[in-house]
PDB file of C-alpha atoms in Angstrom:
ATOM      1  CA  MET A 149      -8.094  -8.854  25.029  1.00 44.00           C
ATOM      2  CA  THR A 150     -10.497  -8.144  22.453  1.00 52.00           C
ATOM      3  CA  SER A 151     -11.323 -10.967  20.135  1.00 60.00           C
ATOM      4  CA  PRO A 152     -10.177 -10.386  16.345  1.00 70.00           C
ATOM      5  CA  SER A 153     -12.663  -9.002  13.693  1.00 85.00           C
ATOM      6  CA  TRP A 154     -12.978 -11.341  10.986  1.00 91.00           C
ATOM      7  CA  ILE A 155     -11.818 -10.025   7.475  1.00 95.00           C
ATOM      8  CA  ASP A 156     -12.163 -11.616   3.641  1.00 96.00           C
ATOM      9  CA  TRP A 157      -8.315 -11.681   2.000  1.00 96.00           C
ATOM     10  CA  GLN A 158      -7.964 -11.851  -1.851  1.00 96.00           C
ATOM     11  CA  ILE A 159      -4.548 -12.570  -3.726  1.00 97.00           C
ATOM     12  CA  SER A 160      -4.830 -11.888  -7.683  1.00 97.00           C
ATOM     13  CA  ASP A 161      -2.017 -14.005  -9.430  1.00 93.00           C
ATOM     14  CA  ALA A 162      -2.532 -12.171 -12.915  1.00 96.00           C
ATOM     15  CA  PRO A 163      -1.684  -8.233 -12.616  1.00 97.00           C
ATOM     16  CA  VAL A 164      -4.700  -6.450 -12.420  1.00 98.00           C
ATOM     17  CA  PRO A 165      -5.092  -3.641 -14.873  1.00 98.00           C
ATOM     18  CA  TYR A 166      -6.012   0.088 -12.486  1.00 97.00           C
ATOM     19  CA  PRO A 167      -9.084   1.274 -13.827  1.00 97.00           C
ATOM     20  CA  ASP A 168     -10.431  -2.285 -13.227  1.00 98.00           C
ATOM     21  CA  ALA A 169      -9.041  -2.301  -9.476  1.00 97.00           C
ATOM     22  CA  VAL A 170     -10.671   0.922  -8.608  1.00 97.00           C
ATOM     23  CA  ALA A 171     -14.105   0.266  -9.647  1.00 97.00           C
ATOM     24  CA  ALA A 172     -14.040  -3.313  -8.069  1.00 98.00           C
ATOM     25  CA  MET A 173     -12.429  -1.320  -4.850  1.00 97.00           C
ATOM     26  CA  GLU A 174     -15.155   1.325  -5.078  1.00 97.00           C
ATOM     27  CA  ALA A 175     -18.340  -1.473  -5.220  1.00 98.00           C
ATOM     28  CA  ARG A 176     -16.705  -3.373  -2.681  1.00 98.00           C
ATOM     29  CA  ALA A 177     -16.201  -0.535  -0.151  1.00 98.00           C
ATOM     30  CA  GLY A 178     -20.156   0.409  -1.198  1.00 98.00           C
ATOM     31  CA  ALA A 179     -21.186  -2.494  -0.253  1.00 98.00           C
ATOM     32  CA  ILE A 180     -19.568  -2.690   3.291  1.00 97.00           C
ATOM     33  CA  ALA A 181     -20.795   0.729   3.802  1.00 97.00           C
ATOM     34  CA  ASP A 182     -24.165  -1.027   3.464  1.00 97.00           C
ATOM     35  CA  GLY A 183     -23.780  -3.932   5.452  1.00 96.00           C
ATOM     36  CA  GLN A 184     -23.472  -6.323   2.572  1.00 97.00           C
ATOM     37  CA  ALA A 185     -20.210  -7.621   2.657  1.00 96.00           C
ATOM     38  CA  ASN A 186     -17.211  -8.339   4.528  1.00 95.00           C
ATOM     39  CA  GLU A 187     -14.319  -6.191   5.081  1.00 97.00           C
ATOM     40  CA  LEU A 188     -11.284  -7.116   2.475  1.00 97.00           C
ATOM     41  CA  VAL A 189      -7.746  -7.192   2.233  1.00 98.00           C
ATOM     42  CA  TRP A 190      -6.668  -7.396  -1.568  1.00 98.00           C
ATOM     43  CA  LEU A 191      -3.001  -8.072  -2.691  1.00 98.00           C
ATOM     44  CA  LEU A 192      -2.024  -7.563  -6.079  1.00 98.00           C
ATOM     45  CA  GLU A 193       0.020  -6.389  -8.712  1.00 98.00           C
ATOM     46  CA  HIS A 194      -0.240  -3.912 -11.535  1.00 98.00           C
ATOM     47  CA  PRO A 195       0.802  -3.530 -15.408  1.00 98.00           C
ATOM     48  CA  PRO A 196       3.165  -0.553 -15.063  1.00 97.00           C
ATOM     49  CA  LEU A 197       1.755   2.743 -15.049  1.00 96.00           C
ATOM     50  CA  TYR A 198       1.735   5.939 -12.735  1.00 95.00           C
ATOM     51  CA  THR A 199      -0.926   7.416 -10.211  1.00 92.00           C
ATOM     52  CA  ALA A 200      -1.599  11.188  -9.527  1.00 90.00           C
ATOM     53  CA  GLY A 201      -3.359  11.426  -6.065  1.00 87.00           C
ATOM     54  CA  THR A 202      -5.021  14.514  -5.017  1.00 86.00           C
ATOM     55  CA  SER A 203      -2.160  16.145  -4.030  1.00 86.00           C
ATOM     56  CA  ALA A 204      -0.043  15.683  -7.277  1.00 88.00           C
ATOM     57  CA  LYS A 205       1.805  18.452  -8.987  1.00 90.00           C
ATOM     58  CA  ALA A 206       2.089  18.119 -13.045  1.00 90.00           C
ATOM     59  CA  ASP A 207       5.849  19.372 -12.940  1.00 90.00           C
ATOM     60  CA  ASP A 208       6.487  16.057 -11.096  1.00 89.00           C
ATOM     61  CA  LEU A 209       5.580  13.856 -13.797  1.00 93.00           C
ATOM     62  CA  LEU A 210       8.695  13.755 -16.151  1.00 94.00           C
ATOM     63  CA  THR A 211       7.866  12.058 -18.768  1.00 91.00           C
ATOM     64  CA  PRO A 212       4.249  12.089 -19.360  1.00 88.00           C
ATOM     65  CA  ASN A 213       4.135   9.684 -22.372  1.00 89.00           C
ATOM     66  CA  ARG A 214       5.919   6.424 -20.940  1.00 93.00           C
ATOM     67  CA  PHE A 215       3.113   4.796 -19.022  1.00 96.00           C
ATOM     68  CA  PRO A 216      -0.404   5.350 -18.867  1.00 94.00           C
ATOM     69  CA  VAL A 217      -0.863   7.980 -16.255  1.00 94.00           C
ATOM     70  CA  PHE A 218      -4.240   7.752 -13.354  1.00 94.00           C
ATOM     71  CA  PRO A 219      -5.529  10.541 -12.019  1.00 90.00           C
ATOM     72  CA  THR A 220      -7.355   8.489  -8.592  1.00 90.00           C
ATOM     73  CA  GLY A 221      -9.244   9.789  -5.465  1.00 83.00           C
ATOM     74  CA  ARG A 222      -6.687   8.798  -2.853  1.00 85.00           C
ATOM     75  CA  GLY A 223      -4.537  11.167  -0.823  1.00 77.00           C
ATOM     76  CA  GLY A 224      -1.159  11.753  -1.912  1.00 81.00           C
ATOM     77  CA  GLN A 225       0.875  12.692  -5.465  1.00 85.00           C
ATOM     78  CA  PHE A 226       2.589  10.712  -7.853  1.00 89.00           C
ATOM     79  CA  THR A 227       3.052   6.932  -7.550  1.00 90.00           C
ATOM     80  CA  TYR A 228       4.429   4.215  -9.566  1.00 94.00           C
ATOM     81  CA  HIS A 229       2.729   0.571  -9.728  1.00 97.00           C
ATOM     82  CA  GLY A 230       4.329  -2.892 -11.648  1.00 97.00           C
ATOM     83  CA  PRO A 231       5.383  -5.854 -11.636  1.00 98.00           C
ATOM     84  CA  GLY A 232       7.702  -6.653  -8.423  1.00 98.00           C
ATOM     85  CA  GLN A 233       5.746  -4.216  -6.543  1.00 98.00           C
ATOM     86  CA  ARG A 234       2.905  -5.649  -3.979  1.00 98.00           C
ATOM     87  CA  VAL A 235      -0.094  -3.497  -3.540  1.00 98.00           C
ATOM     88  CA  GLY A 236      -2.421  -4.335  -0.468  1.00 98.00           C
ATOM     89  CA  TYR A 237      -5.677  -2.053  -0.702  1.00 98.00           C
ATOM     90  CA  VAL A 238      -7.621  -2.306   2.444  1.00 98.00           C
ATOM     91  CA  MET A 239     -11.327  -1.849   2.548  1.00 98.00           C
ATOM     92  CA  MET A 240     -12.037  -1.231   6.554  1.00 97.00           C
ATOM     93  CA  ASP A 241     -15.171   0.235   8.064  1.00 97.00           C
ATOM     94  CA  LEU A 242     -13.963   2.993   9.985  1.00 97.00           C
ATOM     95  CA  ARG A 243     -17.293   3.461  11.434  1.00 96.00           C
ATOM     96  CA  GLN A 244     -16.572   0.463  13.592  1.00 92.00           C
ATOM     97  CA  ARG A 245     -13.318   2.369  14.799  1.00 91.00           C
ATOM     98  CA  ASN A 246     -14.452   5.327  15.920  1.00 92.00           C
ATOM     99  CA  ASN A 247     -13.578   6.761  12.667  1.00 94.00           C
ATOM    100  CA  ASP A 248     -10.203   7.708  13.579  1.00 96.00           C
ATOM    101  CA  VAL A 249      -8.525   8.276  10.238  1.00 96.00           C
ATOM    102  CA  ARG A 250      -5.096   9.264  12.027  1.00 95.00           C
ATOM    103  CA  ARG A 251      -5.126   5.603  13.511  1.00 96.00           C
ATOM    104  CA  PHE A 252      -5.673   4.032  10.806  1.00 97.00           C
ATOM    105  CA  VAL A 253      -3.160   5.688   8.421  1.00 96.00           C
ATOM    106  CA  ARG A 254      -0.427   4.944  11.644  1.00 96.00           C
ATOM    107  CA  ASP A 255      -1.815   1.251  11.651  1.00 97.00           C
ATOM    108  CA  LEU A 256      -1.091   1.028   7.821  1.00 98.00           C
ATOM    109  CA  GLU A 257       2.804   2.303   8.250  1.00 97.00           C
ATOM    110  CA  GLU A 258       2.852  -0.202  11.410  1.00 98.00           C
ATOM    111  CA  TRP A 259       2.024  -3.078   9.141  1.00 98.00           C
ATOM    112  CA  LEU A 260       4.650  -2.184   6.616  1.00 98.00           C
ATOM    113  CA  ILE A 261       7.347  -1.463   9.241  1.00 98.00           C
ATOM    114  CA  ARG A 262       6.233  -4.823  11.144  1.00 98.00           C
ATOM    115  CA  THR A 263       6.220  -6.876   7.419  1.00 98.00           C
ATOM    116  CA  LEU A 264       9.920  -5.232   6.565  1.00 98.00           C
ATOM    117  CA  ALA A 265      10.964  -6.555  10.396  1.00 98.00           C
ATOM    118  CA  ARG A 266      10.275  -9.728   9.163  1.00 98.00           C
ATOM    119  CA  PHE A 267      12.893  -9.866   6.422  1.00 98.00           C
ATOM    120  CA  ASN A 268      15.224  -8.344   9.193  1.00 97.00           C
ATOM    121  CA  VAL A 269      14.882  -5.049   7.441  1.00 98.00           C
ATOM    122  CA  ARG A 270      13.965  -1.936  10.126  1.00 97.00           C
ATOM    123  CA  GLY A 271      11.663   0.352   8.105  1.00 97.00           C
ATOM    124  CA  GLN A 272      10.883   3.826   9.227  1.00 97.00           C
ATOM    125  CA  ARG A 273       8.431   7.111   9.336  1.00 94.00           C
ATOM    126  CA  ARG A 274       9.963  10.259   8.796  1.00 91.00           C
ATOM    127  CA  GLU A 275       7.632  13.555   9.793  1.00 86.00           C
ATOM    128  CA  GLY A 276       6.995  15.199   7.020  1.00 80.00           C
ATOM    129  CA  ARG A 277       7.723  12.612   4.383  1.00 83.00           C
ATOM    130  CA  ILE A 278       4.743   9.903   3.029  1.00 85.00           C
ATOM    131  CA  GLY A 279       5.559   6.274   2.922  1.00 92.00           C
ATOM    132  CA  ILE A 280       7.941   3.625   4.660  1.00 97.00           C
ATOM    133  CA  TRP A 281      11.901   4.568   4.813  1.00 96.00           C
ATOM    134  CA  VAL A 282      15.065   2.836   5.092  1.00 97.00           C
ATOM    135  CA  VAL A 283      18.700   4.209   6.008  1.00 95.00           C
ATOM    136  CA  ARG A 284      21.756   3.004   3.289  1.00 90.00           C
ATOM    137  CA  HIS A 285      25.019   3.385   3.695  1.00 84.00           C
ATOM    138  CA  GLY A 286      26.532   6.656   4.087  1.00 84.00           C
ATOM    139  CA  GLY A 287      23.116   7.774   5.751  1.00 87.00           C
ATOM    140  CA  ARG A 288      20.763   7.887   2.629  1.00 88.00           C
ATOM    141  CA  GLU A 289      17.265   7.213   3.287  1.00 93.00           C
ATOM    142  CA  ASP A 290      15.191   5.255   0.534  1.00 95.00           C
ATOM    143  CA  LYS A 291      11.735   4.652   0.176  1.00 95.00           C
ATOM    144  CA  ILE A 292      10.582   1.255   0.431  1.00 97.00           C
ATOM    145  CA  ALA A 293       6.940   1.366   0.567  1.00 97.00           C
ATOM    146  CA  ALA A 294       4.108   4.132   0.196  1.00 94.00           C
ATOM    147  CA  LEU A 295       0.455   4.865   1.219  1.00 93.00           C
ATOM    148  CA  GLY A 296      -2.555   6.846   0.153  1.00 92.00           C
ATOM    149  CA  ILE A 297      -6.108   6.390   1.089  1.00 94.00           C
ATOM    150  CA  ARG A 298      -9.880   7.527   0.624  1.00 95.00           C
ATOM    151  CA  VAL A 299     -12.229   7.062   2.652  1.00 96.00           C
ATOM    152  CA  ARG A 300     -16.260   7.469   1.660  1.00 96.00           C
ATOM    153  CA  ARG A 301     -19.283   6.413   3.819  1.00 97.00           C
ATOM    154  CA  GLY A 302     -16.971   5.906   6.680  1.00 97.00           C
ATOM    155  CA  VAL A 303     -15.150   2.912   4.728  1.00 98.00           C
ATOM    156  CA  THR A 304     -11.111   2.855   3.405  1.00 98.00           C
ATOM    157  CA  TYR A 305     -10.008   2.142   0.321  1.00 97.00           C
ATOM    158  CA  HIS A 306      -6.525   2.221  -1.663  1.00 96.00           C
ATOM    159  CA  GLY A 307      -3.545   1.660   0.848  1.00 96.00           C
ATOM    160  CA  VAL A 308      -0.213   0.550   0.578  1.00 97.00           C
ATOM    161  CA  SER A 309       2.183  -0.802  -2.132  1.00 97.00           C
ATOM    162  CA  PHE A 310       5.736  -2.309  -1.012  1.00 98.00           C
ATOM    163  CA  ASN A 311       8.820  -2.998  -3.496  1.00 98.00           C
ATOM    164  CA  VAL A 312       9.625  -6.518  -3.497  1.00 98.00           C
ATOM    165  CA  ASP A 313      11.939  -6.662  -7.040  1.00 98.00           C
ATOM    166  CA  PRO A 314      10.228  -4.275  -8.993  1.00 97.00           C
ATOM    167  CA  GLU A 315      11.963  -2.271 -11.674  1.00 96.00           C
ATOM    168  CA  LEU A 316      13.196   0.872  -9.952  1.00 96.00           C
ATOM    169  CA  GLU A 317      14.298   3.000 -12.823  1.00 95.00           C
ATOM    170  CA  HIS A 318      10.653   3.035 -13.805  1.00 95.00           C
ATOM    171  CA  PHE A 319      10.298   5.428 -10.596  1.00 92.00           C
ATOM    172  CA  SER A 320      12.471   8.006 -12.724  1.00 91.00           C
ATOM    173  CA  GLY A 321       9.587   9.343 -14.474  1.00 92.00           C
ATOM    174  CA  ILE A 322       7.925  10.332 -11.935  1.00 89.00           C
ATOM    175  CA  VAL A 323       8.926  12.559  -8.163  1.00 82.00           C
ATOM    176  CA  PRO A 324       7.847   9.995  -6.448  1.00 72.00           C
ATOM    177  CA  CYS A 325       5.240  11.616  -3.493  1.00 62.00           C
ATOM    178  CA  GLY A 326       6.709  14.692  -4.666  1.00 58.00           C
ATOM    179  CA  ILE A 327      10.311  14.051  -2.913  1.00 60.00           C
ATOM    180  CA  ALA A 328      13.156  14.717  -4.907  1.00 63.00           C
ATOM    181  CA  GLU A 329      15.902  14.611  -2.697  1.00 66.00           C
ATOM    182  CA  HIS A 330      15.205  10.423  -1.617  1.00 79.00           C
ATOM    183  CA  GLY A 331      15.617   7.844  -3.704  1.00 88.00           C
ATOM    184  CA  VAL A 332      13.637   4.321  -3.438  1.00 94.00           C
ATOM    185  CA  THR A 333      14.619   1.166  -2.751  1.00 96.00           C
ATOM    186  CA  SER A 334      12.876  -2.578  -2.524  1.00 97.00           C
ATOM    187  CA  LEU A 335      13.773  -5.931  -0.661  1.00 98.00           C
ATOM    188  CA  ALA A 336      15.364  -6.974  -3.929  1.00 98.00           C
ATOM    189  CA  ASP A 337      17.937  -3.834  -4.300  1.00 97.00           C
ATOM    190  CA  LEU A 338      18.796  -4.323  -0.601  1.00 97.00           C
ATOM    191  CA  GLY A 339      19.970  -7.851  -1.463  1.00 96.00           C
ATOM    192  CA  LEU A 340      16.743  -9.888  -0.057  1.00 96.00           C
ATOM    193  CA  SER A 341      15.745 -12.474  -2.817  1.00 93.00           C
ATOM    194  CA  ALA A 342      12.241 -13.099  -0.990  1.00 96.00           C
ATOM    195  CA  THR A 343       9.597 -14.155  -3.276  1.00 97.00           C
ATOM    196  CA  MET A 344       6.135 -12.295  -3.680  1.00 97.00           C
ATOM    197  CA  ALA A 345       4.295 -15.633  -1.804  1.00 97.00           C
ATOM    198  CA  ASP A 346       7.214 -14.996   1.190  1.00 97.00           C
ATOM    199  CA  VAL A 347       5.816 -11.110   1.333  1.00 98.00           C
ATOM    200  CA  ASP A 348       2.111 -12.182   1.231  1.00 97.00           C
ATOM    201  CA  LEU A 349       2.808 -14.179   4.128  1.00 97.00           C
ATOM    202  CA  ALA A 350       4.341 -11.656   6.034  1.00 98.00           C
ATOM    203  CA  LEU A 351       2.003  -9.175   5.375  1.00 98.00           C
ATOM    204  CA  LYS A 352      -1.004 -11.258   6.564  1.00 96.00           C
ATOM    205  CA  ALA A 353       0.543 -12.261   9.486  1.00 96.00           C
ATOM    206  CA  ALA A 354       1.604  -8.462  10.356  1.00 97.00           C
ATOM    207  CA  PHE A 355      -1.612  -7.364   9.530  1.00 97.00           C
ATOM    208  CA  GLU A 356      -3.556  -9.785  11.637  1.00 95.00           C
ATOM    209  CA  GLU A 357      -0.689  -8.498  14.319  1.00 96.00           C
ATOM    210  CA  VAL A 358      -1.861  -4.467  13.863  1.00 97.00           C
ATOM    211  CA  PHE A 359      -5.264  -4.952  13.277  1.00 95.00           C
ATOM    212  CA  GLN A 360      -6.333  -7.685  15.553  1.00 91.00           C
ATOM    213  CA  THR A 361      -7.973  -9.146  12.698  1.00 89.00           C
ATOM    214  CA  ARG A 362      -8.580 -12.970  11.054  1.00 87.00           C
ATOM    215  CA  ALA A 363      -8.905 -14.058   7.783  1.00 83.00           C
ATOM    216  CA  ILE A 364     -12.438 -15.541   7.375  1.00 81.00           C
ATOM    217  CA  ASN A 365     -12.747 -15.943   3.561  1.00 72.00           C
ATOM    218  CA  THR A 366      -9.462 -16.185   1.181  1.00 74.00           C
ATOM    219  CA  GLU A 367     -10.867 -15.441  -1.937  1.00 66.00           C
TER     220      GLU A 367
END
């Protein structure tokens, strides 16, 4: 059995402005690429905002003046971030993992699925639809988690978002990830009263399972 690798974990208690987060991720990813820093998982929340990925379509921004809109280098389309949503930014060196981007994305999905399973929620992948989905009463499918990454010099950044108890109405200002025919949900919307600390513990345990890592530092 392969020994686990070591990775830093950071949890920010106060909401982090999006430009500050991007600048910090880019700096850390560069340091990792240069062999000057450990890999990092950073858990945080943002103030209410929309981000536009590299495939975003202007028509999918339905209320342009509602919240700040930030173009971003991650893959994907429009998404919402805000209080009550746990964002997980993952800075990992794919050069140590066969440069396998597809495997990395699938592992991120598995991370989210196993985290949901700890709350007895069945998260599922869907062909042609990015993110993790749950089936509601009557067969309706809602998105509970999203992901989008960028890779620079072999190191990943950006990552995932997990809806714990955000204001779901805030998603109405966009077509989330370009998918108009499905809705969004959260643990709270599903009737689960998990705290952010509960979710952080579940995320960490599931991450260690999927990526075979152990936290060396908590920043």
